[in-house]
Coordinates of C-alpha atoms in Angstrom, one line a residue:
M653 CA -4.6 59.8 -17.4
L654 CA -4.7 57.3 -20.6
S655 CA -1.7 58.8 -22.6
L656 CA -3.2 58.4 -26.0
S657 CA -2.0 59.8 -29.7
P658 CA -2.9 62.7 -30.3
I659 CA -4.4 61.5 -33.4
F660 CA -7.7 60.5 -31.8
Y661 CA -8.5 64.4 -31.2
L662 CA -8.2 65.8 -34.6
A663 CA -10.9 67.1 -36.6
Q664 CA -11.4 64.3 -40.0
T665 CA -13.4 65.3 -42.5
T666 CA -10.6 63.3 -45.8
Q667 CA -12.7 60.3 -47.1
I668 CA -9.4 57.1 -48.6
S669 CA -11.4 54.4 -50.1
P670 CA -8.7 51.7 -50.5
T671 CA -10.3 49.4 -53.7
H672 CA -10.0 45.9 -52.5
P673 CA -11.3 45.7 -48.3
P674 CA -9.1 43.7 -46.1
G675 CA -9.9 40.4 -46.6
F676 CA -8.4 36.7 -47.3
Y677 CA -7.7 36.4 -50.9
T678 CA -6.4 33.5 -52.6
S679 CA -4.0 35.4 -55.5
N680 CA -1.8 38.6 -55.3
I681 CA -4.0 41.7 -55.0
S682 CA -2.5 45.2 -55.9
L683 CA -4.8 47.7 -53.8
T684 CA -5.1 51.6 -54.8
L685 CA -6.9 54.4 -52.2
E686 CA -8.7 56.4 -53.6
T687 CA -10.2 60.0 -52.2
N688 CA -11.8 62.7 -53.4
S689 CA -9.5 65.1 -51.8
E690 CA -5.7 66.5 -52.5
D691 CA -4.3 66.1 -49.0
T692 CA -1.6 63.9 -49.0
I693 CA -1.7 60.2 -48.1
Y694 CA 0.6 58.3 -45.8
Y695 CA 0.7 55.2 -45.5
S696 CA 2.3 52.4 -42.8
L697 CA 3.2 48.4 -43.4
D698 CA 4.9 47.3 -40.0
G699 CA 1.1 48.1 -37.6
S700 CA 2.8 51.7 -36.6
V701 CA -0.1 54.7 -37.1
P702 CA 1.3 56.6 -40.6
T703 CA 2.7 59.8 -40.0
K704 CA 4.7 61.8 -42.4
E705 CA 7.7 59.8 -41.9
S706 CA 5.2 57.0 -43.6
F707 CA 5.0 55.6 -46.8
L708 CA 3.7 58.3 -48.9
F709 CA 0.7 57.4 -51.7
M710 CA 0.8 58.9 -55.1
P711 CA -2.4 59.3 -57.2
G712 CA -1.6 56.8 -59.8
D713 CA 0.3 54.5 -57.3
S714 CA -0.8 51.1 -55.9
I715 CA 0.4 48.1 -53.1
V716 CA 0.6 44.7 -54.5
F717 CA 0.0 42.4 -51.6
Q718 CA 1.1 38.8 -51.8
D719 CA 1.3 35.4 -49.4
K720 CA 5.0 36.7 -47.4
S721 CA 5.4 33.3 -45.7
Q722 CA 8.0 32.7 -47.0
E723 CA 9.6 35.9 -46.3
P724 CA 12.1 35.8 -42.8
N725 CA 10.5 36.3 -39.6
Y726 CA 10.8 38.6 -37.7
Y727 CA 8.5 39.7 -33.9
S728 CA 8.4 36.4 -33.1
E729 CA 12.3 36.7 -33.0
F730 CA 11.5 38.9 -29.8
V731 CA 12.7 37.8 -26.3
T732 CA 9.7 37.6 -24.5
T733 CA 10.9 35.7 -21.6
V734 CA 14.5 35.9 -19.3
D735 CA 16.6 32.8 -20.2
I736 CA 15.0 30.5 -16.8
S737 CA 11.5 29.2 -16.4
V738 CA 9.3 31.1 -13.3
Y739 CA 6.5 28.9 -12.3
G740 CA 7.1 26.0 -14.3
Y741 CA 5.9 28.0 -17.8
P742 CA 7.6 28.1 -21.2
I743 CA 10.4 30.4 -21.8
W744 CA 11.2 31.8 -25.1
E745 CA 12.3 30.8 -27.8
S746 CA 12.6 30.5 -31.8
P747 CA 10.7 29.3 -34.1
E748 CA 12.4 26.4 -36.2
G749 CA 10.4 27.4 -40.1
L750 CA 8.6 29.5 -41.8
L751 CA 5.1 31.1 -39.7
S752 CA 2.2 32.1 -42.1
K753 CA 1.9 36.0 -42.9
G754 CA -0.5 38.2 -43.9
N755 CA 0.0 41.9 -44.7
I756 CA -1.0 44.7 -42.7
L757 CA -2.1 48.0 -43.8
R758 CA -3.1 51.7 -41.7
F759 CA -3.4 54.9 -43.8
C760 CA -4.5 58.4 -43.6
S761 CA -4.1 62.1 -44.9
Y762 CA -2.6 65.2 -44.1
K763 CA -2.9 69.0 -45.1
N764 CA -1.2 71.6 -43.8
G765 CA 1.1 69.5 -41.5
E766 CA -2.4 68.6 -39.6
I767 CA -3.5 64.9 -40.2
S768 CA -7.0 65.7 -41.5
S769 CA -8.7 61.5 -42.0
S770 CA -9.1 58.6 -40.0
V771 CA -6.9 56.0 -40.1
Q772 CA -7.8 53.5 -41.4
S773 CA -6.5 49.9 -41.0
G774 CA -6.6 46.3 -42.3
T775 CA -5.7 43.2 -42.7
Y776 CA -4.9 41.4 -46.1
F777 CA -4.1 38.0 -45.7
I778 CA -3.2 36.1 -49.2
F779 CA -2.7 32.1 -48.9
S780 CA -3.7 29.4 -51.9
D781 CA -6.9 28.6 -49.8
G782 CA -7.4 31.6 -48.9
A783 CA -10.3 31.5 -45.7
Q784 CA -10.4 28.0 -45.6
K785 CA -6.7 27.9 -44.8
Y786 CA -8.4 28.1 -41.5
E787 CA -11.0 26.2 -39.3
L788 CA -11.1 29.0 -36.6
P789 CA -11.5 32.7 -36.8
V790 CA -8.7 34.9 -36.5
I791 CA -7.9 37.9 -35.0
S792 CA -5.4 40.1 -36.5
L793 CA -3.7 43.0 -34.0
M794 CA -2.0 46.3 -35.5
V795 CA 0.4 47.7 -32.9
D796 CA 3.3 50.0 -32.7
E797 CA 6.4 47.5 -32.4
A798 CA 8.6 49.4 -29.3
D799 CA 5.0 49.4 -26.9
F800 CA 5.5 45.9 -27.0
F801 CA 9.1 44.7 -27.9
S802 CA 11.3 47.8 -27.0
Q803 CA 12.8 47.4 -23.9
D804 CA 12.2 51.0 -21.4
S805 CA 8.4 50.9 -22.2
G806 CA 7.3 47.6 -24.6
I807 CA 4.6 45.4 -22.2
Y808 CA 5.8 42.1 -23.7
T809 CA 9.2 41.7 -22.9
P810 CA 11.1 41.5 -19.9
G811 CA 12.9 45.5 -20.0
L812 CA 14.4 47.7 -18.5
S813 CA 12.1 46.9 -14.6
F814 CA 12.9 42.9 -14.2
D815 CA 15.3 42.4 -11.3
E816 CA 17.1 39.3 -12.1
E817 CA 16.8 39.1 -7.7
I818 CA 13.4 38.5 -8.6
P819 CA 12.4 37.3 -11.2
E820 CA 8.6 36.0 -10.2
S821 CA 7.4 39.0 -10.2
T822 CA 9.7 42.0 -12.0
G823 CA 9.1 42.6 -16.3
N824 CA 7.4 45.0 -17.6
Y825 CA 4.7 42.3 -18.0
Y826 CA 4.3 43.1 -14.9
K827 CA 3.4 46.5 -14.6
R828 CA 0.2 47.4 -14.6
G829 CA -2.8 50.8 -14.4
D830 CA -3.4 53.1 -17.2
A831 CA -0.1 53.5 -17.6
W832 CA 1.2 50.4 -19.0
E833 CA -1.7 50.2 -21.9
R834 CA -1.5 50.8 -25.7
N835 CA -3.2 51.5 -28.5
V836 CA -3.9 49.1 -30.7
H837 CA -5.6 48.0 -34.0
I838 CA -8.4 45.1 -34.0
E839 CA -9.6 42.8 -36.2
Y840 CA -12.1 39.7 -36.2
Y841 CA -12.3 37.7 -38.9
N842 CA -14.9 34.5 -38.3
E843 CA -14.9 30.7 -39.4
A844 CA -15.9 31.9 -43.2
G845 CA -13.2 35.2 -43.1
Q846 CA -15.9 37.0 -42.9
L847 CA -15.4 40.9 -41.0
G848 CA -17.0 40.7 -37.1
F849 CA -15.5 44.0 -36.5
S850 CA -12.3 46.3 -36.8
Q851 CA -11.6 49.1 -34.3
D852 CA -9.4 50.9 -32.2
A853 CA -8.3 49.9 -28.7
G854 CA -6.7 49.8 -25.9
V855 CA -4.6 46.6 -24.5
R856 CA -2.3 44.7 -21.8
I857 CA -0.7 42.6 -20.1
H858 CA -3.2 40.2 -18.2
G859 CA -2.7 37.3 -15.2
G860 CA -0.6 36.6 -13.0
A861 CA 2.5 34.6 -13.3
T862 CA 1.4 33.5 -16.5
R863 CA 3.3 36.7 -17.6
T864 CA 6.4 35.3 -17.4
A865 CA 5.3 32.7 -20.1
S866 CA 6.3 33.4 -23.3
Q867 CA 3.3 34.0 -25.1
K868 CA 0.6 35.6 -23.1
S869 CA -2.9 36.9 -22.2
L870 CA -4.4 40.0 -23.4
K871 CA -7.1 42.4 -22.4
F872 CA -8.8 44.6 -24.2
Y873 CA -10.1 48.0 -23.8
A874 CA -13.0 49.7 -25.5
R875 CA -12.6 53.3 -25.2
S876 CA -14.4 56.4 -26.0
E877 CA -11.4 57.5 -26.0
Y878 CA -10.2 55.2 -29.0
G879 CA -13.0 56.1 -31.4
D880 CA -16.1 53.7 -29.9
S881 CA -16.8 52.6 -26.0
Q882 CA -17.9 49.0 -27.2
F883 CA -17.0 45.3 -28.9
H884 CA -20.1 45.5 -30.6
Y885 CA -19.9 42.1 -31.6
K886 CA -21.4 38.9 -29.9
L887 CA -17.8 37.8 -29.4
L888 CA -18.4 34.1 -26.8
P889 CA -21.3 31.9 -28.5
N890 CA -23.1 30.7 -25.1
N891 CA -25.2 34.2 -24.3
E892 CA -26.4 36.3 -26.5
N893 CA -24.2 39.5 -24.9
D894 CA -23.2 41.7 -28.1
E895 CA -21.0 44.5 -26.3
Y896 CA -18.1 43.6 -24.9
K897 CA -16.2 46.6 -23.4
R898 CA -13.7 44.4 -22.0
F899 CA -12.6 40.8 -22.9
L900 CA -9.6 38.5 -22.7
L901 CA -7.2 37.1 -25.2
Q902 CA -6.7 34.0 -22.9
S903 CA -2.8 32.3 -23.5
S904 CA -2.2 29.0 -24.4
M905 CA 0.3 28.4 -21.5
G906 CA -1.8 28.4 -18.1
D907 CA -2.6 25.0 -18.8
W908 CA -0.4 22.8 -15.3
G909 CA -0.4 20.8 -18.7
K910 CA -0.1 20.8 -21.9
T911 CA -3.8 20.5 -23.1
I912 CA -4.2 24.1 -23.4
I913 CA -8.3 22.6 -23.6
K914 CA -8.0 22.5 -19.9
D915 CA -10.2 25.7 -17.9
P916 CA -12.0 26.3 -21.0
L917 CA -13.2 22.3 -20.4
A918 CA -13.9 22.9 -17.1
H919 CA -16.5 25.5 -17.7
E920 CA -18.2 23.9 -20.3
I921 CA -19.0 20.6 -17.7
C922 CA -19.6 23.9 -15.1
R923 CA -21.9 25.5 -17.2
S924 CA -25.5 24.6 -16.0
L925 CA -24.7 25.2 -12.8
N926 CA -26.1 27.2 -10.3
F927 CA -22.4 29.6 -10.5
A928 CA -21.2 32.0 -13.7
T929 CA -18.7 30.6 -15.4
Q930 CA -16.2 32.1 -18.6
D931 CA -17.5 31.1 -21.5
S932 CA -14.5 31.0 -24.2
R933 CA -13.9 30.3 -27.7
P934 CA -10.3 29.8 -29.4
V935 CA -8.8 31.6 -32.7
I936 CA -6.3 32.1 -33.7
V937 CA -3.9 35.3 -33.4
F938 CA -1.7 37.4 -35.3
L939 CA 0.7 40.2 -34.9
N940 CA 1.4 42.9 -37.4
G941 CA 0.5 40.2 -39.6
E942 CA 2.5 37.6 -38.2
Y943 CA 0.7 34.7 -37.2
W944 CA 0.9 34.4 -33.4
G945 CA -0.6 31.3 -32.6
V946 CA -4.4 30.0 -30.7
Q947 CA -5.9 31.9 -27.7
T948 CA -9.0 31.7 -26.5
I949 CA -11.1 35.1 -26.1
R950 CA -12.6 35.0 -22.6
D951 CA -14.9 37.0 -20.7
R952 CA -12.9 39.2 -18.2
I953 CA -14.9 39.1 -14.9
D954 CA -14.8 42.4 -14.0
K955 CA -18.3 44.8 -13.2
Y956 CA -20.1 44.9 -17.0
Y957 CA -19.4 40.7 -16.6
L958 CA -21.5 41.0 -13.7
E959 CA -24.2 43.3 -16.0
Y960 CA -24.2 40.6 -18.7
K961 CA -23.6 37.7 -17.0
E962 CA -24.9 37.8 -13.8
G963 CA -27.6 40.2 -14.7
A964 CA -26.2 43.0 -11.4
T965 CA -28.3 45.7 -11.4
H966 CA -26.1 48.1 -13.2
Q967 CA -21.9 48.0 -13.5
D968 CA -21.3 51.0 -10.9
S969 CA -23.6 49.3 -7.9
V970 CA -21.8 46.0 -8.0
T971 CA -19.9 45.0 -5.7
L972 CA -16.6 42.4 -6.7
L973 CA -13.9 40.9 -4.3
N974 CA -11.0 38.9 -4.6
S975 CA -9.3 36.7 -2.5
F976 CA -6.3 36.0 -1.2
N977 CA -5.9 34.4 2.1
N978 CA -7.9 38.5 2.7
P979 CA -10.8 40.4 0.8
E980 CA -9.5 42.4 -1.4
A981 CA -11.5 45.2 -3.1
I982 CA -11.8 44.9 -7.3
E983 CA -15.2 47.6 -7.1
G984 CA -16.9 48.3 -4.2
D985 CA -15.9 48.2 -1.3
A986 CA -14.3 44.8 1.6
E987 CA -16.0 45.6 4.8
G988 CA -19.8 44.6 4.4
F989 CA -17.7 40.4 3.4
I990 CA -15.6 41.9 6.5
E991 CA -18.1 42.1 8.9
L992 CA -19.5 38.4 7.7
L993 CA -16.2 37.0 8.6
E994 CA -16.3 38.4 11.5
F995 CA -20.1 37.2 12.6
I996 CA -18.8 33.4 11.1
N997 CA -15.8 33.9 13.6
E998 CA -17.3 35.2 16.7
N999 CA -20.5 33.2 16.2
D1000 CA -20.8 28.8 15.8
I1001 CA -22.5 27.9 12.5
A1002 CA -23.1 24.3 14.1
F1003 CA -26.2 26.3 15.4
E1004 CA -29.4 26.8 13.3
E1005 CA -30.0 31.1 14.5
N1006 CA -26.1 31.7 12.8
Y1007 CA -26.7 29.2 10.0
N1008 CA -29.5 30.8 9.4
Y1009 CA -28.2 34.8 9.9
L1010 CA -25.5 33.2 7.2
L1011 CA -28.0 32.0 4.9
S1012 CA -29.6 35.7 4.4
Q1013 CA -25.9 36.8 3.6
I1014 CA -24.5 34.3 1.5
D1015 CA -26.4 32.2 -1.6
I1016 CA -25.6 28.8 0.1
E1017 CA -26.9 27.4 -3.1
N1018 CA -24.4 29.2 -5.1
Y1019 CA -21.6 28.9 -3.1
I1020 CA -22.0 24.9 -2.3
D1021 CA -22.0 24.3 -6.4
Y1022 CA -19.1 26.2 -6.4
N1023 CA -17.1 24.3 -4.4
I1024 CA -18.1 20.3 -5.2
A1025 CA -17.3 21.5 -8.3
E1026 CA -13.5 23.2 -7.1
I1027 CA -13.1 19.8 -5.6
F1028 CA -14.8 16.9 -7.9
L1029 CA -12.1 19.1 -10.4
S1030 CA -9.2 18.7 -8.0
N1031 CA -7.9 22.5 -8.4
Y1032 CA -4.9 22.7 -6.2
D1033 CA -4.5 26.5 -7.0
W1034 CA -7.3 27.3 -4.7
P1035 CA -9.0 28.0 -1.9
G1036 CA -6.0 29.9 -1.2
N1037 CA -5.6 31.5 -5.0
N1038 CA -8.2 32.5 -8.0
V1039 CA -11.7 33.3 -5.6
K1040 CA -13.7 35.6 -6.6
Y1041 CA -17.5 36.5 -5.1
W1042 CA -20.7 39.3 -5.1
R1043 CA -23.1 41.3 -4.5
E1044 CA -25.6 44.1 -4.7
S1045 CA -23.2 47.4 -3.2
D1046 CA -26.4 47.7 -1.3
G1047 CA -27.0 44.4 0.6
S1048 CA -29.8 43.8 -1.4
T1049 CA -28.6 40.9 -3.1
K1050 CA -26.8 37.6 -1.4
W1051 CA -22.4 36.7 -1.4
R1052 CA -22.7 35.0 -5.1
W1053 CA -19.1 32.5 -6.4
I1054 CA -18.0 33.4 -9.6
F1055 CA -15.8 30.0 -11.2
F1056 CA -12.2 31.0 -13.1
D1057 CA -9.2 29.6 -13.6
I1058 CA -9.2 26.0 -13.3
D1059 CA -5.8 25.6 -14.7
G1060 CA -4.8 23.6 -11.3
G1061 CA -6.6 21.1 -12.1
L1062 CA -7.9 18.0 -14.1
Y1063 CA -4.8 16.3 -13.4
N1064 CA -4.3 14.5 -9.7
Y1065 CA -7.8 12.2 -10.0
R1066 CA -6.3 11.0 -6.5
Y1067 CA -5.9 13.8 -4.5
D1068 CA -7.9 14.2 -2.1
M1069 CA -9.6 17.9 -2.0
L1070 CA -12.1 17.9 1.2
E1071 CA -8.4 17.7 3.0
H1072 CA -6.4 19.7 1.2
C1073 CA -9.6 23.0 1.5
T1074 CA -9.8 22.1 5.2
L1075 CA -7.2 22.3 6.3
N1076 CA -6.2 24.6 9.3
D1077 CA -2.4 25.2 9.1
D1078 CA -0.8 29.1 10.0
E1079 CA 2.4 28.0 8.5
V1080 CA 0.6 27.8 5.2
V1081 CA 0.1 30.6 2.8
W1082 CA -0.5 28.9 -0.4
P1083 CA -2.2 26.7 -1.3
N1084 CA -4.6 26.1 1.3
S1085 CA -4.1 28.7 3.9
P1086 CA -6.0 29.0 7.4
P1087 CA -8.1 31.8 5.4
S1088 CA -9.3 30.6 2.5
T1089 CA -10.8 27.3 4.4
F1090 CA -12.3 29.7 6.7
I1091 CA -15.8 29.8 5.8
F1092 CA -15.8 26.3 4.6
R1093 CA -14.2 25.3 7.4
N1094 CA -17.2 26.3 9.7
L1095 CA -19.9 25.6 7.2
L1096 CA -19.1 22.5 7.9
R1097 CA -20.0 22.2 11.5
N1098 CA -23.6 22.7 10.9
D1099 CA -25.1 19.2 10.0
R1100 CA -28.2 20.9 7.5
F1101 CA -25.1 22.6 5.1
V1102 CA -22.7 19.0 5.2
S1103 CA -26.4 16.7 3.8
E1104 CA -27.3 18.9 1.6
F1105 CA -23.7 19.5 0.0
I1106 CA -23.0 15.5 0.4
L1107 CA -26.5 15.3 -1.5
R1108 CA -26.0 18.1 -3.8
Y1109 CA -22.7 15.8 -4.9
A1110 CA -24.0 12.7 -5.3
E1111 CA -25.9 15.1 -7.6
I1112 CA -23.3 16.8 -9.6
L1113 CA -21.9 13.6 -10.1
R1114 CA -24.6 11.8 -12.1
S1115 CA -25.4 14.6 -14.3
N1116 CA -22.7 17.5 -15.3
F1117 CA -19.5 15.4 -13.8
S1118 CA -21.1 12.1 -15.5
L1119 CA -18.3 10.3 -17.4
N1120 CA -20.6 10.2 -21.0
T1121 CA -20.8 13.8 -20.2
T1122 CA -17.7 14.9 -19.6
I1123 CA -15.7 12.8 -22.5
N1124 CA -18.7 14.4 -24.0
K1125 CA -17.1 17.9 -24.0
A1126 CA -13.5 17.1 -23.7
S1127 CA -14.3 15.0 -27.3
S1128 CA -16.1 17.9 -28.6
L1129 CA -13.1 20.5 -27.1
V1130 CA -10.3 18.3 -29.3
D1131 CA -12.1 18.4 -32.5
L1132 CA -12.3 21.6 -32.2
Y1133 CA -8.9 23.0 -31.6
S1134 CA -6.9 20.3 -33.0
S1135 CA -7.0 21.2 -36.5
S1136 CA -4.7 24.3 -35.7
I1137 CA -2.2 22.4 -32.8
S1138 CA 0.7 21.8 -35.4
E1139 CA 0.6 25.8 -36.3
H1140 CA 0.6 26.8 -32.9
S1141 CA 3.3 24.7 -32.4
D1142 CA 5.8 25.9 -34.6
R1143 CA 5.2 28.6 -33.2
W1144 CA 5.8 28.7 -29.5
N1145 CA 7.0 24.8 -29.1
F1146 CA 4.2 23.8 -26.2
P1147 CA 3.2 21.6 -26.9
E1148 CA 5.6 19.9 -28.4
N1149 CA 4.3 19.3 -31.6
E1150 CA 0.0 17.2 -32.2
N1151 CA 1.3 13.5 -31.6
A1152 CA 2.5 15.0 -27.7
W1153 CA -0.9 17.0 -27.3
R1154 CA -3.4 14.3 -27.8
N1155 CA -0.9 12.3 -25.8
D1156 CA -1.2 14.0 -22.6
I1157 CA -4.7 14.8 -23.2
N1158 CA -4.8 10.5 -23.5
E1159 CA -2.2 10.2 -20.5
H1160 CA -4.3 13.1 -18.1
L1161 CA -6.7 14.8 -18.9
L1162 CA -9.4 11.5 -20.3
E1163 CA -7.4 9.6 -17.3
F1164 CA -8.3 12.2 -14.8
L1165 CA -12.2 12.2 -16.4
E1166 CA -12.5 8.7 -15.9
K1167 CA -10.7 7.8 -13.2
R1168 CA -11.8 10.6 -10.5
H1169 CA -15.2 9.4 -9.8
C1170 CA -13.9 6.8 -7.1
Y1171 CA -11.9 8.3 -6.0
A1172 CA -13.5 11.5 -5.4
V1173 CA -16.4 9.1 -3.7
E1174 CA -14.1 7.6 -1.7
N1175 CA -12.7 11.0 -0.8
L1176 CA -16.2 12.1 0.3
S1177 CA -17.1 8.5 2.5
N1178 CA -13.8 8.6 4.1
F1179 CA -14.3 12.4 5.3
F1180 CA -17.5 12.1 6.8
D1181 CA -17.7 8.9 7.7
L1182 CA -20.3 7.8 5.3
S1183 CA -21.3 4.1 5.3
D1184 CA -23.1 4.7 1.7
F1185 CA -23.2 7.3 -0.4
P1186 CA -26.0 7.8 -3.1
F1187 CA -23.5 6.6 -6.0
D1188 CA -22.4 4.1 -7.3
C1189 CA -18.9 5.3 -9.0
C1190 CA -18.5 1.7 -10.3
S1191 CA -21.0 2.5 -12.8
E1192 CA -18.9 5.2 -14.0
A1193 CA -15.7 3.5 -13.6
T1194 CA -14.3 0.7 -16.6
F1195 CA -11.8 -2.1 -15.4
N1196 CA -10.0 -3.2 -18.9
T1197 CA -7.6 -6.6 -19.9
L1198 CA -7.6 -4.7 -23.6
L1199 CA -5.4 -2.1 -23.9
A1200 CA -5.3 -0.6 -27.4
Y1201 CA -1.9 -0.1 -28.7
P1202 CA -1.0 3.0 -30.7
N1203 CA -2.4 5.0 -28.7
P1204 CA -3.6 7.7 -30.2
S1205 CA -2.6 6.3 -34.1
R1206 CA -3.5 7.7 -36.8
G1207 CA -6.1 4.9 -37.7
D1208 CA -4.4 1.7 -37.8
F1209 CA -4.4 -0.2 -34.2
S1210 CA -4.3 -3.3 -32.2
L1211 CA -6.0 -4.5 -29.9
L1212 CA -4.2 -6.6 -27.2
N1213 CA -5.9 -8.4 -24.2
I1214 CA -3.6 -8.4 -21.0
S1215 CA -5.7 -11.6 -19.1
E1216 CA -4.7 -15.2 -18.8
E1217 CA -8.6 -15.9 -20.5
S1218 CA -9.2 -15.5 -24.4
M1219 CA -12.4 -13.3 -25.0
F1220 CA -14.9 -13.9 -27.2
G1221 CA -17.5 -11.4 -28.7
T1222 CA -18.1 -8.6 -31.0
V1223 CA -16.1 -5.7 -31.0
T1224 CA -17.2 -2.2 -31.8
I1225 CA -15.5 1.4 -33.0
S1226 CA -18.5 4.7 -32.3
T1227 CA -17.9 8.2 -32.3
T1228 CA -18.9 10.0 -28.4
S1229 CA -22.0 11.2 -29.9
G1230 CA -22.6 6.6 -30.7
S1231 CA -22.7 6.8 -34.3
R1232 CA -21.1 2.9 -35.1
V1233 CA -18.9 3.4 -37.3
Y1234 CA -17.6 -0.9 -37.2
S1235 CA -18.5 -3.4 -36.1
E1236 CA -17.4 -7.0 -35.8
A1237 CA -19.0 -10.1 -34.4
G1238 CA -17.3 -13.7 -33.7
V1239 CA -14.2 -11.8 -32.7
T1240 CA -11.7 -14.5 -30.5
I1241 CA -8.6 -12.9 -28.5
R1242 CA -7.2 -15.0 -27.4
G1243 CA -5.1 -14.3 -23.7
G1244 CA -1.5 -11.9 -24.5
Q1245 CA -2.5 -11.5 -27.9
T1246 CA -3.6 -9.4 -30.0
L1247 CA -6.2 -7.8 -32.9
E1248 CA -5.5 -5.6 -34.8
L1249 CA -7.7 -3.3 -36.9
S1250 CA -6.6 -1.7 -40.1
N1251 CA -7.9 0.0 -42.8
L1252 CA -10.8 1.7 -41.5
D1253 CA -10.0 5.6 -43.2
L1254 CA -11.3 6.7 -39.2
P1255 CA -11.2 10.7 -39.1
K1256 CA -9.2 12.6 -37.0
G1257 CA -11.3 12.3 -33.5
I1258 CA -12.1 10.5 -30.3
Y1259 CA -13.6 7.0 -30.5
I1260 CA -15.4 4.5 -28.6
V1261 CA -14.3 0.9 -28.7
T1262 CA -16.6 -1.5 -26.5
F1263 CA -15.8 -5.2 -26.6
Q1264 CA -19.0 -6.7 -26.0
G1265 CA -18.9 -10.6 -24.2
S1266 CA -21.4 -12.5 -23.4
L1267 CA -21.3 -11.7 -19.9
K1268 CA -20.2 -8.2 -20.0
G1269 CA -18.6 -5.1 -22.0
Q1270 CA -15.7 -3.2 -21.9
S1271 CA -15.0 0.2 -24.0
L1272 CA -12.0 2.0 -24.1
K1273 CA -11.2 5.9 -25.6
L1274 CA -9.0 6.0 -29.2
I1275 CA -7.3 8.6 -30.4
V1276 CA -6.9 8.6 -34.0
F1277 CA -5.2 11.7 -35.6

């Protein structure tokens, strides 16, 4: 049973109107609360629900709001981790400088000792550039300080439940269930600074090991007990759903690296494949008026998600399973899937009649696409973790796998994922225990499955995973996040700064996208003993004798010819969408020499620098920050 404040259950008749609506302002405002009642108005400025001990608002009073950014930081000084890194995630550090701050206001009225109005809440951002301060949407969260940060019941801290003997699974932030859901007021402002929605809701910490990171993922619950049973807003860009029961604010710290965009990118790359993905929208978060960094709105994978994303008949008629070695029920029960595993164990899938039965139970096109994506993207934290699959509870649909959490991927472009996801070693528990590789290993015994898998892999390499497609999608996400990284780094020291972020993208993420194809084809050819494969990885790869430095740069850079031979041709600089921004013909770069390119006035972004000679061309990426 949820423990809700009693204010949500009492009759609320008095109307109170602020003279200024919440939102963004460019100068100070003086706000008054107006009412046609003689009830007493109380208000708070710290995120708490007003009580009779809060500030008293008298007729004729006004509340002055100004830019608070020069005031000392407060909420960012609460320690949110222990002092050692658990699972390698960042530990809490105090911000070095002052953070941006808004003003939060919550007010209501009392009569005869009882609350007589609804609690109204709003954020007043006073910035010299108003709503133009941020290019991303803004989410403002209002909570009681103790609900997040107290030692006994705060959900965002190690707290009293932390045990230093088992740091990997203890702490208040590891607590789950209704008892650890807290009241929150949430506001959403779009890119233009317009209020999208404002409502009370429930909030919990979300995730697995990332709960130990300093910035944590949050999940939000719309319930009638809080006032509204839905979030009535189109939260995510790539579907038309505008009613959510739950959604996530994902931390930036789950990335096995510091790119922040790795998991959203994986879903963008795979969005048209035959499996459900999670949509994403980056936002700027404020907690009780204090800047809290960049987080990303994501779908929460649950029974409601299956209804709007996968077309499930009804959210209460689905079976959704989670798998870590053995299937566990999130919705429904695992009995049907366990029976399927028993069939595979007792029957050789190499025989067509057994394979055909499997086809009646598993959406094989979904399963093939899903495995190809995990394998190509080199998700190390799988298949012994991060596995979900579902079907209608009455068995009228086949089992389908859901794609999520690729934070452990897009890093090691050499890694042989086929060996990884077919390992059969009883001593291994994570990330690829025998139970987790069981289905795929048995399906590979069937020649028809192997043939379909190989042909589909080649097809996806030419489409979703083509170098042009993946680089363009990466570039779009870099552009989307780039304006917000510097302030986020100041808050969390993750990544260290914008330059470090761009270096990580260039040296790890983009390098993976550039080089993965040939290693993936080599792994595939070796594993299946193929003499020929219907995909030319050389058409995707580039072998350069040109280097750009510095890279990333601020727009001025040099091209170094690392070969011994001179190069003659045309230098072209283009955006990733193909728009040419610079070209110079008749260029000579002698062996071991450089060509300086300066005063180009290139805006921030990712560019393709091409040197086209008479016989061949070379291309490389350039990041301008």
